[in-house]
Coordinates of C-alpha atoms in Angstrom, one line a residue:
Chain A
M5 CA -34.2 1.5 12.2
S6 CA -38.0 1.2 11.3
E7 CA -39.5 3.0 8.6
P8 CA -41.1 6.3 10.2
A9 CA -45.1 5.9 9.9
V10 CA -45.4 9.9 9.3
E11 CA -44.8 10.8 5.8
L12 CA -42.6 14.1 5.8
V13 CA -42.6 14.4 2.0
E14 CA -44.7 13.2 -0.7
A15 CA -45.2 10.2 -1.7
V16 CA -43.2 10.2 -5.3
E17 CA -41.7 8.3 -7.2
L18 CA -38.2 9.4 -6.8
S19 CA -35.2 7.6 -8.1
F20 CA -32.2 7.7 -5.4
A21 CA -30.3 10.3 -7.4
E22 CA -33.1 12.6 -7.5
L23 CA -34.1 12.2 -4.2
Y24 CA -30.7 13.1 -3.1
E25 CA -30.6 16.0 -5.7
R26 CA -33.3 17.4 -3.5
E27 CA -32.8 16.3 -0.1
R28 CA -29.6 16.9 0.7
A29 CA -29.5 20.8 1.0
P30 CA -32.2 20.8 3.0
L31 CA -31.3 17.8 5.6
V32 CA -27.7 18.8 5.6
R33 CA -29.6 22.9 6.7
L34 CA -31.4 20.6 9.1
A35 CA -28.7 18.4 10.4
L36 CA -26.9 22.2 10.4
A37 CA -29.5 23.5 13.2
M38 CA -29.1 20.5 15.1
V39 CA -25.5 20.1 16.0
G40 CA -24.1 23.7 14.5
D41 CA -21.4 22.1 12.6
L42 CA -21.4 22.2 9.3
A43 CA -18.9 19.0 8.2
V44 CA -20.6 16.6 11.2
A45 CA -23.9 17.8 9.3
E46 CA -22.4 16.9 5.9
E47 CA -21.6 13.4 7.4
L48 CA -24.3 12.5 9.3
V49 CA -26.6 13.2 5.9
Q50 CA -23.8 11.4 3.9
E51 CA -24.5 8.6 6.1
A52 CA -28.0 9.0 6.3
F53 CA -28.2 8.4 2.2
A54 CA -26.1 5.7 2.6
Q55 CA -28.2 3.8 5.3
T56 CA -30.8 5.3 2.9
H57 CA -29.2 3.5 -0.1
L58 CA -29.2 -0.4 1.3
R59 CA -33.1 -0.4 2.4
W60 CA -33.8 1.2 -1.4
G61 CA -36.9 -0.8 -2.4
R62 CA -38.1 -1.4 0.5
L63 CA -39.2 2.0 1.3
R64 CA -42.5 3.5 1.0
N65 CA -41.1 6.9 2.0
P66 CA -37.6 6.7 1.2
G67 CA -37.7 10.8 1.9
A68 CA -39.3 10.2 5.4
Y69 CA -36.8 7.8 5.7
V70 CA -33.6 9.5 5.3
R71 CA -34.8 12.3 7.2
T72 CA -35.8 10.6 10.5
S73 CA -32.0 8.7 9.9
V74 CA -30.7 12.4 10.0
V75 CA -32.4 13.5 12.8
N76 CA -31.3 10.3 14.5
G77 CA -27.5 11.0 13.6
C78 CA -28.1 14.5 15.2
R79 CA -28.9 12.9 18.5
S80 CA -26.6 10.3 18.2
E81 CA -24.3 13.2 17.7
W82 CA -25.2 14.9 21.0
R83 CA -24.6 12.4 22.9
R84 CA -21.3 12.1 22.0
R85 CA -20.9 15.3 22.6
A86 CA -22.0 15.2 26.1
A87 CA -20.2 12.1 26.8
R88 CA -16.6 14.6 25.4
R89 CA -17.5 17.7 27.4
R90 CA -17.4 15.5 30.5
A91 CA -14.9 14.1 29.6
A92 CA -12.3 16.6 28.4
G93 CA -14.0 19.5 30.0
H94 CA -14.7 21.5 27.2
R95 CA -17.0 22.6 24.7
V96 CA -16.9 21.1 21.2
H97 CA -15.7 23.1 18.8
Q98 CA -18.4 24.8 16.7
T99 CA -17.4 25.5 12.9
D100 CA -18.3 28.6 11.9
V101 CA -21.5 28.6 9.0
M102 CA -22.4 31.9 6.6
L103 CA -25.1 32.4 8.5
P104 CA -27.0 35.8 8.6
A105 CA -25.3 38.7 10.5
D106 CA -27.8 38.9 13.4
P107 CA -26.4 39.7 16.7
A108 CA -30.2 39.1 18.1
D109 CA -30.5 35.9 16.2
D110 CA -27.3 34.7 16.9
A111 CA -28.4 34.7 20.9
V112 CA -31.3 33.0 19.6
R113 CA -29.3 30.4 18.2
R114 CA -27.3 30.0 20.7
A115 CA -29.6 29.7 23.0
V116 CA -31.5 26.9 21.0
A117 CA -28.0 25.3 21.1
A118 CA -27.8 24.9 24.9
L119 CA -30.8 23.4 25.3
P120 CA -30.9 19.8 26.0
P121 CA -31.3 17.4 23.2
R122 CA -34.7 16.4 22.8
R123 CA -35.8 20.2 23.6
R124 CA -33.4 21.3 20.9
A125 CA -34.9 18.9 18.4
V126 CA -38.3 19.3 19.1
V127 CA -37.3 23.0 18.1
V128 CA -35.6 22.7 15.2
L129 CA -38.5 20.6 14.1
R130 CA -41.0 22.6 15.2
F131 CA -39.3 26.9 14.0
Y132 CA -36.9 25.2 11.5
E133 CA -38.4 22.6 9.6
D134 CA -41.9 23.9 10.4
L135 CA -43.8 20.7 11.1
S136 CA -46.3 19.8 12.9
E137 CA -46.5 18.2 16.6
P138 CA -48.2 14.7 15.6
V139 CA -44.4 14.8 12.9
I140 CA -42.3 15.8 15.2
A141 CA -44.2 12.6 17.3
G142 CA -43.1 10.7 14.4
I143 CA -40.1 11.2 14.6
L144 CA -38.8 11.7 17.8
G145 CA -40.7 8.5 18.7
V146 CA -42.8 9.9 21.5
R147 CA -45.9 10.8 21.6
V148 CA -47.7 14.2 20.9
G149 CA -48.1 15.1 24.3
T150 CA -44.6 14.7 25.2
V151 CA -44.0 16.5 22.0
K152 CA -46.0 19.1 23.7
S153 CA -44.7 19.4 27.2
T154 CA -41.1 19.3 25.8
L155 CA -41.8 22.2 23.6
S156 CA -43.7 24.5 26.1
R157 CA -39.9 23.8 28.9
A158 CA -37.8 24.4 25.6
L159 CA -39.7 27.8 25.0
E160 CA -40.0 28.6 28.7
Q161 CA -36.2 27.9 28.6
L162 CA -35.7 30.2 25.8
R163 CA -37.7 32.7 27.4
E164 CA -35.5 32.5 30.2
V165 CA -32.4 33.1 28.2
M166 CA -33.8 36.0 25.8
E167 CA -36.0 38.7 28.0
P168 CA -34.1 37.8 31.7
Chain B
M1153 CA -47.3 33.1 18.6
N1154 CA -45.9 34.4 21.1
Q1155 CA -43.1 36.9 20.8
T1156 CA -40.4 34.2 22.1
E1157 CA -42.0 31.6 19.1
E1158 CA -42.0 34.9 16.3
R1159 CA -37.8 35.6 18.0
V1160 CA -36.9 31.7 17.8
R1161 CA -38.5 31.1 14.2
K1162 CA -36.8 34.0 12.6
A1163 CA -33.5 32.7 14.6
M1164 CA -33.7 29.4 13.0
Q1165 CA -34.8 30.1 9.3
G1166 CA -31.3 31.6 9.3
Y1167 CA -30.2 28.5 8.8
A1168 CA -32.2 28.1 5.6
Q1169 CA -29.9 30.6 3.9
V1170 CA -26.7 28.8 4.8
P1171 CA -25.2 27.8 1.5
I1172 CA -24.2 24.0 1.0
G1173 CA -22.3 22.3 -1.9
A1174 CA -22.4 20.1 -4.1
G1175 CA -23.2 16.7 -2.5
D1176 CA -21.5 13.9 -3.5
E1177 CA -23.4 10.9 -4.6
T1178 CA -21.1 8.8 -5.6
A1179 CA -19.9 8.7 -2.3
V1180 CA -22.6 7.7 -0.7
L1181 CA -22.8 4.9 -2.7
R1182 CA -19.4 4.0 -1.5
R1183 CA -19.9 4.0 1.8
A1184 CA -22.9 2.1 1.0
R1185 CA -21.5 -0.5 -0.5
L1186 CA -19.2 -0.4 2.4
I1187 CA -21.7 -1.3 4.9
R1188 CA -22.7 -4.0 2.6
R1189 CA -19.4 -5.6 2.5
R1190 CA -19.2 -5.4 6.3
R1191 CA -22.7 -7.0 6.7
R1192 CA -21.7 -9.8 4.2
V1193 CA -18.0 -10.4 5.5
A1194 CA -19.3 -10.3 8.7
G1195 CA -21.2 -13.9 8.4
S1196 CA -18.7 -15.6 5.9
L1197 CA -15.7 -17.1 5.1
S1198 CA -12.5 -15.0 6.4
V1199 CA -10.3 -14.5 3.3
V1200 CA -7.9 -11.8 3.6
V1201 CA -6.1 -10.6 0.8
L1202 CA -3.1 -9.9 -0.5
I1203 CA -1.1 -8.8 -2.8
A1204 CA 0.6 -8.1 -6.5
A1205 CA 3.8 -10.2 -6.0
G1206 CA 6.7 -8.5 -7.1
V1207 CA 4.4 -5.3 -8.2
G1208 CA 5.3 -1.7 -6.0
V1209 CA 2.2 -1.0 -5.2
L1210 CA 0.0 -2.8 -3.5
S1211 CA -4.2 -3.0 -3.9
F1212 CA -6.3 -4.7 -1.4
A1213 CA -10.1 -5.3 -1.4
A1214 CA -12.5 -3.3 0.2
G1215 CA -12.8 -3.3 3.8
G1216 CA -10.0 -6.1 4.3
G1217 CA -8.4 -2.6 6.5
T1218 CA -11.3 -1.6 8.0
K1219 CA -13.4 -2.6 10.7
R1220 CA -16.4 -0.6 12.6
I1221 CA -16.3 -1.7 15.8
S1222 CA -18.9 -1.4 18.2
P1223 CA -18.7 -0.4 21.9
A1224 CA -20.6 -3.6 22.7
E1225 CA -17.6 -5.7 21.4
P1226 CA -15.6 -7.9 23.7
A1227 CA -12.5 -5.6 25.4
V1228 CA -9.4 -6.4 24.6
T1229 CA -6.9 -6.0 27.5
G1230 CA -3.4 -4.7 26.6
S1231 CA -2.4 -4.2 23.3
P1232 CA -3.3 -2.3 21.3
Y1233 CA -4.8 -3.0 18.0
Y1234 CA -3.8 -1.7 14.9
L1235 CA -6.1 -1.7 12.0
A1236 CA -4.3 -0.6 8.2
G1237 CA -6.1 0.7 5.7
D1238 CA -6.3 2.9 2.3
G1239 CA -6.2 6.7 2.6
A1240 CA -9.4 7.1 0.5
K1241 CA -11.5 4.5 2.5
L1242 CA -11.0 6.3 6.0
V1243 CA -11.2 4.1 9.3
R1244 CA -14.2 5.2 11.1
A1245 CA -15.1 3.7 14.0
A1246 CA -18.5 3.9 15.7
E1247 CA -18.1 6.3 18.4
G1248 CA -15.5 8.5 15.3
R1249 CA -16.3 11.3 13.4
L1250 CA -15.1 11.7 9.7
T1251 CA -15.7 15.3 7.7
T1252 CA -15.9 15.5 4.6
D1253 CA -14.0 18.2 3.7
G1254 CA -11.4 15.9 1.8
P1255 CA -9.3 13.4 3.3
T1256 CA -9.5 12.8 6.6
F1257 CA -9.7 11.1 9.5
A1258 CA -11.0 10.5 13.0
Q1259 CA -11.5 8.4 15.5
V1260 CA -12.6 7.8 18.8
W1261 CA -12.6 5.2 21.3
Q1262 CA -12.4 4.5 24.8
P1263 CA -10.7 3.1 27.5
A1264 CA -12.3 2.0 29.7
G1265 CA -12.0 -0.3 33.5
A1266 CA -9.0 2.1 34.2
A1267 CA -9.4 4.1 37.7
P1268 CA -9.6 8.3 36.5
G1269 CA -6.6 9.9 36.3
A1270 CA -4.7 6.6 36.7
T1271 CA -4.5 6.4 32.4
A1272 CA -2.3 8.0 30.3
L1273 CA -2.8 7.2 26.5
R1274 CA 0.5 7.8 24.0
V1275 CA -0.5 9.3 20.5
V1276 CA 1.9 9.0 18.2
V1277 CA 1.6 10.6 14.6
L1278 CA 4.2 9.7 12.1
G1279 CA 4.9 11.3 8.9
G1280 CA 2.5 14.1 7.2
E1281 CA 2.1 17.6 9.7
A1282 CA 0.8 17.4 12.8
T1283 CA -0.2 19.8 15.1
V1284 CA -2.1 18.9 19.1
A1285 CA -4.4 21.1 19.0
E1286 CA -4.5 21.0 23.1
P1287 CA -2.0 20.2 24.7
N1288 CA -2.8 17.0 26.9
R1289 CA -0.8 17.4 30.2
Q1290 CA -1.7 13.8 30.6
V1291 CA -0.3 12.3 27.8
R1292 CA 3.5 11.0 28.1
G1293 CA 5.7 10.5 25.8
L1294 CA 4.7 12.0 23.0
P1295 CA 7.0 12.7 20.7
A1296 CA 7.8 16.4 20.3
H1297 CA 9.3 16.4 16.6
L1298 CA 6.0 15.2 15.5
L1299 CA 3.6 18.1 17.0
D1300 CA 5.8 20.8 16.0
S1301 CA 4.4 21.6 12.6
G1302 CA 1.4 22.6 10.7
D1303 CA -1.5 24.7 11.3
G1304 CA -4.0 22.8 13.1
V1305 CA -4.3 19.4 10.4
L1306 CA -4.9 17.5 13.6
D1307 CA -6.5 17.8 17.0
L1308 CA -6.0 15.7 19.8
H1309 CA -8.5 14.9 22.0
W1310 CA -8.3 12.3 25.3
A1311 CA -9.0 11.4 28.9
V1312 CA -8.4 9.2 31.3
G1313 CA -10.3 6.6 33.2
D1314 CA -13.7 6.0 30.9
S1315 CA -13.9 8.8 28.9
F1316 CA -12.7 8.9 25.4
V1317 CA -10.1 10.3 22.9
T1318 CA -10.4 12.2 19.7
L1319 CA -7.9 12.1 16.9
T1320 CA -8.8 14.4 13.4
S1321 CA -6.0 15.5 10.3
R1322 CA -8.0 17.5 8.2
G1323 CA -6.1 18.6 4.6
L1324 CA -4.1 15.8 4.1
D1325 CA -4.0 14.8 0.8
E1326 CA -4.3 11.0 0.0
A1327 CA -0.8 11.1 -0.7
Q1328 CA -0.1 12.3 2.7
L1329 CA -2.1 10.1 4.5
L1330 CA -0.5 7.3 3.2
A1331 CA 2.5 8.1 4.7
V1332 CA 1.0 8.7 7.8
A1333 CA 0.8 6.0 10.9
V1334 CA -0.6 6.5 13.8
S1335 CA -0.4 4.3 16.8
V1336 CA -2.1 5.2 20.6
E1337 CA -1.4 3.3 23.4
V1338 CA -1.7 3.0 27.1
V1339 CA 1.3 3.8 28.8
A1340 CA 0.7 4.0 32.1
T1341 CA -2.3 2.8 34.1
G1342 CA -3.8 2.2 37.6
G1343 CA -5.9 -0.9 36.6
P1344 CA -6.5 -3.2 33.9
A1345 CA -6.1 -0.9 31.0
T1346 CA -8.9 -2.0 28.5
L1347 CA -9.2 -1.0 24.8
T1348 CA -12.5 -1.3 23.7
A1349 CA -11.6 -0.9 20.3
P1350 CA -8.7 -0.3 17.7
V1351 CA -6.7 2.6 18.5
G1352 CA -5.1 3.2 15.4
W1353 CA -3.9 3.0 12.0
V1354 CA -0.8 1.9 10.5
K1355 CA 0.3 3.1 7.4
V1356 CA 1.7 1.6 4.6
A1357 CA 3.9 3.2 2.5
E1358 CA 7.4 3.1 0.8
G1359 CA 10.5 3.6 2.2
P1360 CA 13.9 2.5 3.6
A1361 CA 13.8 1.2 7.5
T1362 CA 15.4 3.6 9.7
P1363 CA 15.8 1.7 13.1
E1364 CA 16.1 4.8 15.1
T1365 CA 12.5 6.0 14.0
V1366 CA 10.6 2.6 15.3
A1367 CA 7.6 4.2 16.5
V1368 CA 5.4 1.3 16.7
D1369 CA 6.4 -2.0 18.2
E1370 CA 4.1 -4.2 18.6
E1371 CA 3.8 -8.0 19.4
F1372 CA 0.5 -10.1 18.6
R1373 CA 0.5 -13.4 20.8
Y1374 CA -0.5 -16.8 19.9
D1375 CA -0.6 -19.9 21.5
G1376 CA 0.9 -20.7 18.4
G1377 CA 3.5 -18.3 18.3
T1378 CA 4.4 -14.6 18.3
V1379 CA 4.7 -11.7 15.9
R1380 CA 6.3 -9.0 16.3
L1381 CA 5.3 -5.8 13.8
L1382 CA 6.9 -3.2 13.7
A1383 CA 6.3 0.3 12.2
H1384 CA 8.9 2.7 11.0
A1385 CA 8.4 6.9 11.0
D1386 CA 8.6 6.6 7.0
G1387 CA 5.8 4.4 6.4
A1388 CA 8.8 1.1 6.3
M1389 CA 7.3 -1.9 8.0
E1390 CA 9.0 -5.1 9.6
L1391 CA 7.5 -8.5 10.3
H1392 CA 9.3 -10.3 12.7
W1393 CA 7.9 -13.8 12.8
M1394 CA 8.3 -16.6 14.7
A1395 CA 8.4 -19.3 11.7
L1396 CA 11.1 -18.3 10.8
L1397 CA 12.2 -19.2 7.4
P1398 CA 15.0 -21.6 7.1
G1399 CA 18.4 -19.5 7.2
A1400 CA 16.3 -15.9 8.1
E1401 CA 16.6 -14.4 12.0
A1402 CA 13.2 -12.2 10.3
V1403 CA 11.1 -11.3 7.6
T1404 CA 11.4 -7.6 6.4
L1405 CA 9.6 -5.8 5.0
E1406 CA 12.3 -3.3 4.0
G1407 CA 10.2 -0.7 1.6
H1408 CA 7.7 -2.8 0.4
P1409 CA 3.8 -2.3 0.7
A1410 CA 2.8 -5.8 0.6
V1411 CA 1.5 -6.5 3.8
L1412 CA -1.8 -6.0 5.5
V1413 CA -3.2 -6.4 8.6
T1414 CA -6.7 -7.3 9.0
Y1415 CA -8.7 -7.8 12.3
S1416 CA -12.2 -9.5 11.7
D1417 CA -15.0 -10.0 14.3
Q1418 CA -13.0 -12.8 15.6
K1419 CA -9.5 -10.8 16.6
E1420 CA -8.5 -13.2 13.6
L1421 CA -5.0 -12.3 12.8
D1422 CA -4.3 -12.3 8.7
L1423 CA -1.2 -11.3 7.0
V1424 CA -0.2 -12.1 3.7
W1425 CA 3.3 -11.0 2.5
L1426 CA 6.0 -11.1 -0.3
D1427 CA 9.4 -11.0 1.9
D1428 CA 13.0 -10.5 0.7
A1429 CA 13.6 -14.4 0.1
G1430 CA 10.9 -14.1 -2.5
V1431 CA 8.5 -16.2 -0.4
V1432 CA 4.6 -15.3 -0.1
V1433 CA 3.8 -16.2 3.6
R1434 CA 0.5 -16.4 5.0
L1435 CA 0.0 -16.2 8.8
Q1436 CA -3.4 -16.3 9.7
G1437 CA -4.4 -15.8 13.7
T1438 CA -7.1 -16.2 15.9
D1439 CA -7.0 -15.8 19.7
K1440 CA -6.2 -18.8 19.9
A1441 CA -4.1 -20.4 17.6
A1442 CA -1.4 -19.3 14.4
M1443 CA -1.2 -21.4 11.5
A1444 CA 1.5 -20.5 8.9
R1445 CA 0.7 -21.5 5.4
L1446 CA 3.2 -21.2 2.4
A1447 CA 1.8 -19.8 -0.5
G1448 CA 3.8 -19.2 -2.9
A1449 CA 7.6 -18.9 -3.7
L1450 CA 9.5 -16.6 -6.8
K1451 CA 12.3 -18.7 -6.5
P1452 CA 12.3 -22.6 -5.2
V1453 CA 12.4 -23.5 -1.9
S1454 CA 12.6 -25.9 0.1
R1455 CA 9.0 -27.1 1.6
D1456 CA 10.2 -29.6 4.6
A1457 CA 13.1 -27.2 5.9
W1458 CA 9.9 -24.9 5.8
L1459 CA 7.8 -27.3 7.1
R1460 CA 11.2 -27.7 10.1
S1461 CA 11.3 -24.1 10.5
A1462 CA 7.4 -23.3 11.5
T1463 CA 7.0 -26.9 13.5
D1464 CA 9.7 -25.7 15.3
A1465 CA 8.9 -22.1 16.4
G1466 CA 5.5 -23.4 17.1
V1467 CA 3.5 -22.7 14.3
V1468 CA 0.9 -25.2 13.4
P1469 CA 2.2 -26.2 9.8
S1470 CA -0.3 -26.5 7.2
I1471 CA 1.0 -28.2 4.6
A1472 CA -0.4 -31.6 2.9
D1473 CA 1.2 -34.8 4.6
G1474 CA 3.2 -37.1 2.9
G1475 CA 4.4 -37.0 -0.5
P1476 CA 7.8 -36.3 -1.7
P1477 CA 9.1 -32.8 -0.8
V1478 CA 7.2 -30.2 -2.4
T1479 CA 9.6 -27.9 -4.5
L1480 CA 7.4 -24.6 -4.9
R1481 CA 8.1 -22.6 -8.2
A1482 CA 7.5 -19.2 -9.2
P1483 CA 4.2 -18.0 -9.8
A1484 CA 5.7 -16.1 -12.7
E1485 CA 6.3 -20.2 -14.2
L1486 CA 3.2 -21.3 -14.1
P1487 CA 0.7 -20.5 -16.9
E1488 CA -2.4 -18.1 -16.9
V1489 CA -4.5 -21.5 -16.6
L1490 CA -8.0 -20.4 -15.9
R1491 CA -10.3 -17.9 -16.1
S1492 CA -13.3 -16.6 -14.0
A1493 CA -16.8 -17.5 -14.7
S1494 CA -16.8 -13.8 -16.2
G1495 CA -14.9 -15.1 -19.9
L1496 CA -13.1 -11.5 -19.7
P1497 CA -9.8 -11.7 -20.4
A1498 CA -7.1 -11.0 -17.8
P1499 CA -7.2 -7.7 -16.2
D1500 CA -6.4 -5.1 -17.8
D1501 CA -7.4 -2.9 -16.1
E1502 CA -7.5 -1.4 -11.9
L1503 CA -6.6 -3.8 -9.8
V1504 CA -9.6 -4.7 -6.9
L1505 CA -8.2 -7.6 -5.9
A1506 CA -5.2 -10.2 -5.7
G1507 CA -6.3 -12.6 -3.6
G1508 CA -4.4 -16.0 -2.5
L1509 CA -6.5 -18.8 -2.0
V1510 CA -4.7 -21.4 -0.2
Y1511 CA -5.9 -25.3 0.1
D1512 CA -3.2 -27.3 2.3
G1513 CA -0.7 -27.4 -0.2
L1514 CA -2.2 -25.6 -3.6
C1515 CA -2.0 -22.1 -3.9
V1516 CA -4.1 -20.2 -6.4
R1517 CA -3.9 -16.7 -6.5
V1518 CA -7.5 -14.9 -8.0
T1519 CA -6.6 -11.7 -9.4
L1520 CA -9.5 -9.4 -9.9
G1521 CA -10.1 -6.2 -12.5
R1522 CA -12.8 -4.1 -12.8
R1523 CA -13.9 -5.8 -15.5
A1524 CA -11.8 -8.9 -15.3
S1525 CA -10.4 -11.7 -13.7
Q1526 CA -8.4 -14.3 -13.7
L1527 CA -7.0 -17.4 -12.0
E1528 CA -3.6 -18.8 -11.6
S1529 CA -2.2 -22.1 -9.5
C1530 CA 0.8 -21.0 -7.9
G1531 CA 2.1 -23.7 -5.9
P1532 CA 1.8 -27.4 -5.8
R1533 CA -1.3 -29.0 -7.1
P1534 CA -3.0 -31.7 -5.1
A1535 CA -3.8 -35.2 -5.6
S1536 CA -7.1 -35.4 -8.0
T1537 CA -10.0 -35.7 -6.5
A1538 CA -12.9 -37.8 -7.4
Q1539 CA -15.2 -35.4 -6.1
M1540 CA -15.8 -31.4 -5.9
Q1541 CA -14.6 -29.7 -3.5
L1542 CA -14.1 -25.8 -2.5
V1543 CA -10.8 -24.9 -2.4
G1544 CA -11.4 -21.6 -1.4
A1545 CA -13.4 -18.3 -1.5
A1546 CA -12.6 -14.8 -1.5
G1547 CA -15.8 -13.6 0.2
S1548 CA -17.9 -10.4 -1.1
T1549 CA -14.9 -8.3 -1.3
V1550 CA -14.9 -7.7 -5.2
E1551 CA -15.9 -3.7 -6.4
G1552 CA -17.6 -4.0 -9.1
A1553 CA -18.2 -7.0 -9.4
P1554 CA -22.7 -7.3 -9.9
E1555 CA -24.4 -6.3 -6.8
E1556 CA -25.9 -9.3 -6.3
A1557 CA -22.8 -11.5 -6.6
S1558 CA -22.0 -12.9 -3.8
T1559 CA -18.7 -14.8 -3.7
V1560 CA -15.9 -15.7 -5.4
A1561 CA -15.4 -19.7 -5.2
V1562 CA -12.4 -21.8 -6.2
V1563 CA -13.4 -25.4 -6.6
S1564 CA -11.8 -28.5 -8.4
V1565 CA -13.8 -30.7 -9.9
P1566 CA -13.4 -34.8 -11.5
P1567 CA -11.2 -35.8 -13.8
A1568 CA -13.7 -36.6 -15.9
T1569 CA -15.5 -33.1 -15.7
A1570 CA -16.1 -31.9 -19.3
S1571 CA -18.5 -29.4 -18.7
L1572 CA -19.7 -27.2 -15.5
Q1573 CA -22.9 -26.0 -14.8
V1574 CA -24.4 -23.6 -12.1
V1575 CA -28.2 -24.5 -11.2
G1576 CA -29.3 -20.6 -10.3
K1577 CA -32.3 -19.7 -8.2
D1578 CA -34.9 -20.1 -10.6
G1579 CA -34.0 -23.6 -11.5
G1580 CA -31.8 -22.6 -14.8
R1581 CA -28.5 -23.2 -15.3
R1582 CA -25.6 -21.4 -17.3
P1583 CA -22.5 -22.8 -17.6
L1584 CA -19.3 -22.1 -16.2
P1585 CA -16.0 -21.7 -18.1
F1586 CA -12.9 -23.9 -16.2
A1587 CA -9.5 -25.2 -17.8
S1588 CA -7.5 -27.8 -16.5
V1589 CA -4.4 -27.3 -15.0
P1590 CA -1.3 -28.6 -17.9
G1591 CA 1.4 -30.5 -16.7
G1592 CA 0.1 -34.1 -16.5
S1593 CA -2.2 -33.6 -13.8
N1594 CA -6.0 -34.1 -14.2
L1595 CA -7.0 -31.8 -11.4
Q1596 CA -9.2 -29.4 -12.7
L1597 CA -10.2 -26.4 -11.2
A1598 CA -12.9 -24.0 -11.9
A1599 CA -13.7 -20.4 -10.4
M1600 CA -16.6 -19.1 -10.3
V1601 CA -19.1 -16.0 -9.1
V1602 CA -21.5 -17.4 -7.0
L1603 CA -25.0 -15.2 -6.6
A1604 CA -27.4 -15.0 -4.0
G1605 CA -30.0 -17.7 -4.9
D1606 CA -27.5 -20.9 -6.5
S1607 CA -28.3 -23.8 -5.4
M1608 CA -25.8 -26.0 -7.0
L1609 CA -22.8 -26.9 -8.8
E1610 CA -22.9 -29.6 -11.5
A1611 CA -19.7 -31.5 -13.0
R1612 CA -21.2 -33.3 -16.0
D1613 CA -18.5 -35.6 -18.3
A1614 CA -18.0 -35.4 -22.4
V1615 CA -21.9 -37.0 -22.9
G1616 CA -23.3 -34.7 -20.0
D1617 CA -24.3 -37.1 -17.3
V1618 CA -23.6 -35.4 -14.1
V1619 CA -20.6 -37.2 -12.0
A1620 CA -20.2 -35.1 -9.1
T1621 CA -22.5 -32.3 -7.4
M1622 CA -21.9 -29.5 -5.0
S1623 CA -24.2 -27.6 -2.8
L1624 CA -24.0 -24.0 -3.1
A1625 CA -26.1 -23.5 -0.1
A1626 CA -23.4 -21.9 1.8
F1627 CA -23.1 -19.3 -0.6
A1628 CA -26.5 -18.4 -1.3
E1629 CA -27.2 -15.4 0.9
A1630 CA -29.8 -13.3 0.7
P1631 CA -28.7 -10.1 -1.5
P1632 CA -28.2 -7.8 1.2
G1633 CA -30.0 -4.4 1.5
G1634 CA -29.0 -3.4 5.0

């Protein structure tokens, strides 16, 4: 994986331990928002940090690198899950996590989780991470126009679910 | 922002309130080291590791029992593959999934090439507690008694044809995990039953073998012979080998954990064990050939008899030709003769590697601790040599070694050698401790840690003249970094 061109975090001199301490929990939450399983999210983040550690010293922006690694890991996880669902005919079990109890929000999160992978990624990065469309494009390796159109279709799909 | 966006944003921000437990940075670093080690080993010498002879506990070099599987790997048709690993460092395949809530293991693999609906997989779980979350009608031959306890510690998913199998175990502590053996095999197919990845683990644990509970019965076939591996429900293992020792019908690893099964990317088999006859045997094989080596013994054994037995069995023997019959002596009878370049005392801390380096008739045993190492001869010595030769190398499997260390190498040096120096990447030289093997031989051995960038090994005589050199280019790989 190449280092992302878009800098997502402030490029300051951090040790690996400091980066881990600062970014781990937010990244686990990001991965959780994407994959819906806390254990898997933690695993993906650990793997991303391990890959980052291997390249430590050669990265211009380790924070951006590890974040992109997490996102890519989530996308790979989705592909694996899709294969499992196709084969086993059931949905992959999702671990319960301590989310604020709000039926309306739960419904929205379920709707987001049901989106196709790219749409889901865009929605999470846009509305959870609050990233701009160019930054999202950098993470996903697509053009800004693609992000815009994907986001538009995702919102349209969500709207149909939320406002039938 | 419209209403939909606001609702989505509000819902998604709920994730920001999820409590996240503290992370384990050391686990990340261990994972990084494991990745680095695998990358190194992939292109270097295939050395596997072994045993603490006569000791009940086996520690083996990290990574020795694990393998990362790429879906792009050539498929292995037919027999299941078994991987051995320790419980703390869990096997993870490319399609696998490990969770982080304690010792867990899981693996997903994909049988390919079989007609959908015509392939059945048998999953056998030994020891520990296991529960099949979703009994699957397509799994045949699953011993029911293995599935009747526990509270969700094991989830099985499986399918047929071009799908997948997932095995996830949670909640087992390390001791339990070590007692767990898992095997998976194709038991019925409608076409070529091709497994594209290893399908299980064999965990070795102590305990007497009870034939009624044999659950893993697998033969590894090579041009040179066949090895039959039996894993029992209680964790004991038996290895039946075509190149039998004189008078023996089988090599039985009765309650002895000193066996390690490892596959490299070249599908190599590398087994080292101390059999119940007190003989250290190493069997190496690829998909083309097999080779057996007598690596040492705890009591005298006739080399000729062993050689004859091996030859009769079709295994390519690897013992130096010529010369009188050699009687191997017990490693314990041979004094410690060498120390590694670190110059540290003998290991007095945690054992991280005990490796056998075999070069023709010579057996060299390397023991590395976290802060110290030692090297000892444990077999017959070859004739003296006028040039330096590489005797063996343990590639990149040393936990705790300097980060830039790439290889632990053992070399023989000319008799006139009085000192050794390693030429580093900056042209500087550092001395290398070594010692001669006692007993009248003029052979001298040296153990060294080759660092990235090291270019040359120089042997000098008493007056400082270079009497031999050996290039270290083969070891001078760049420091890993992913």
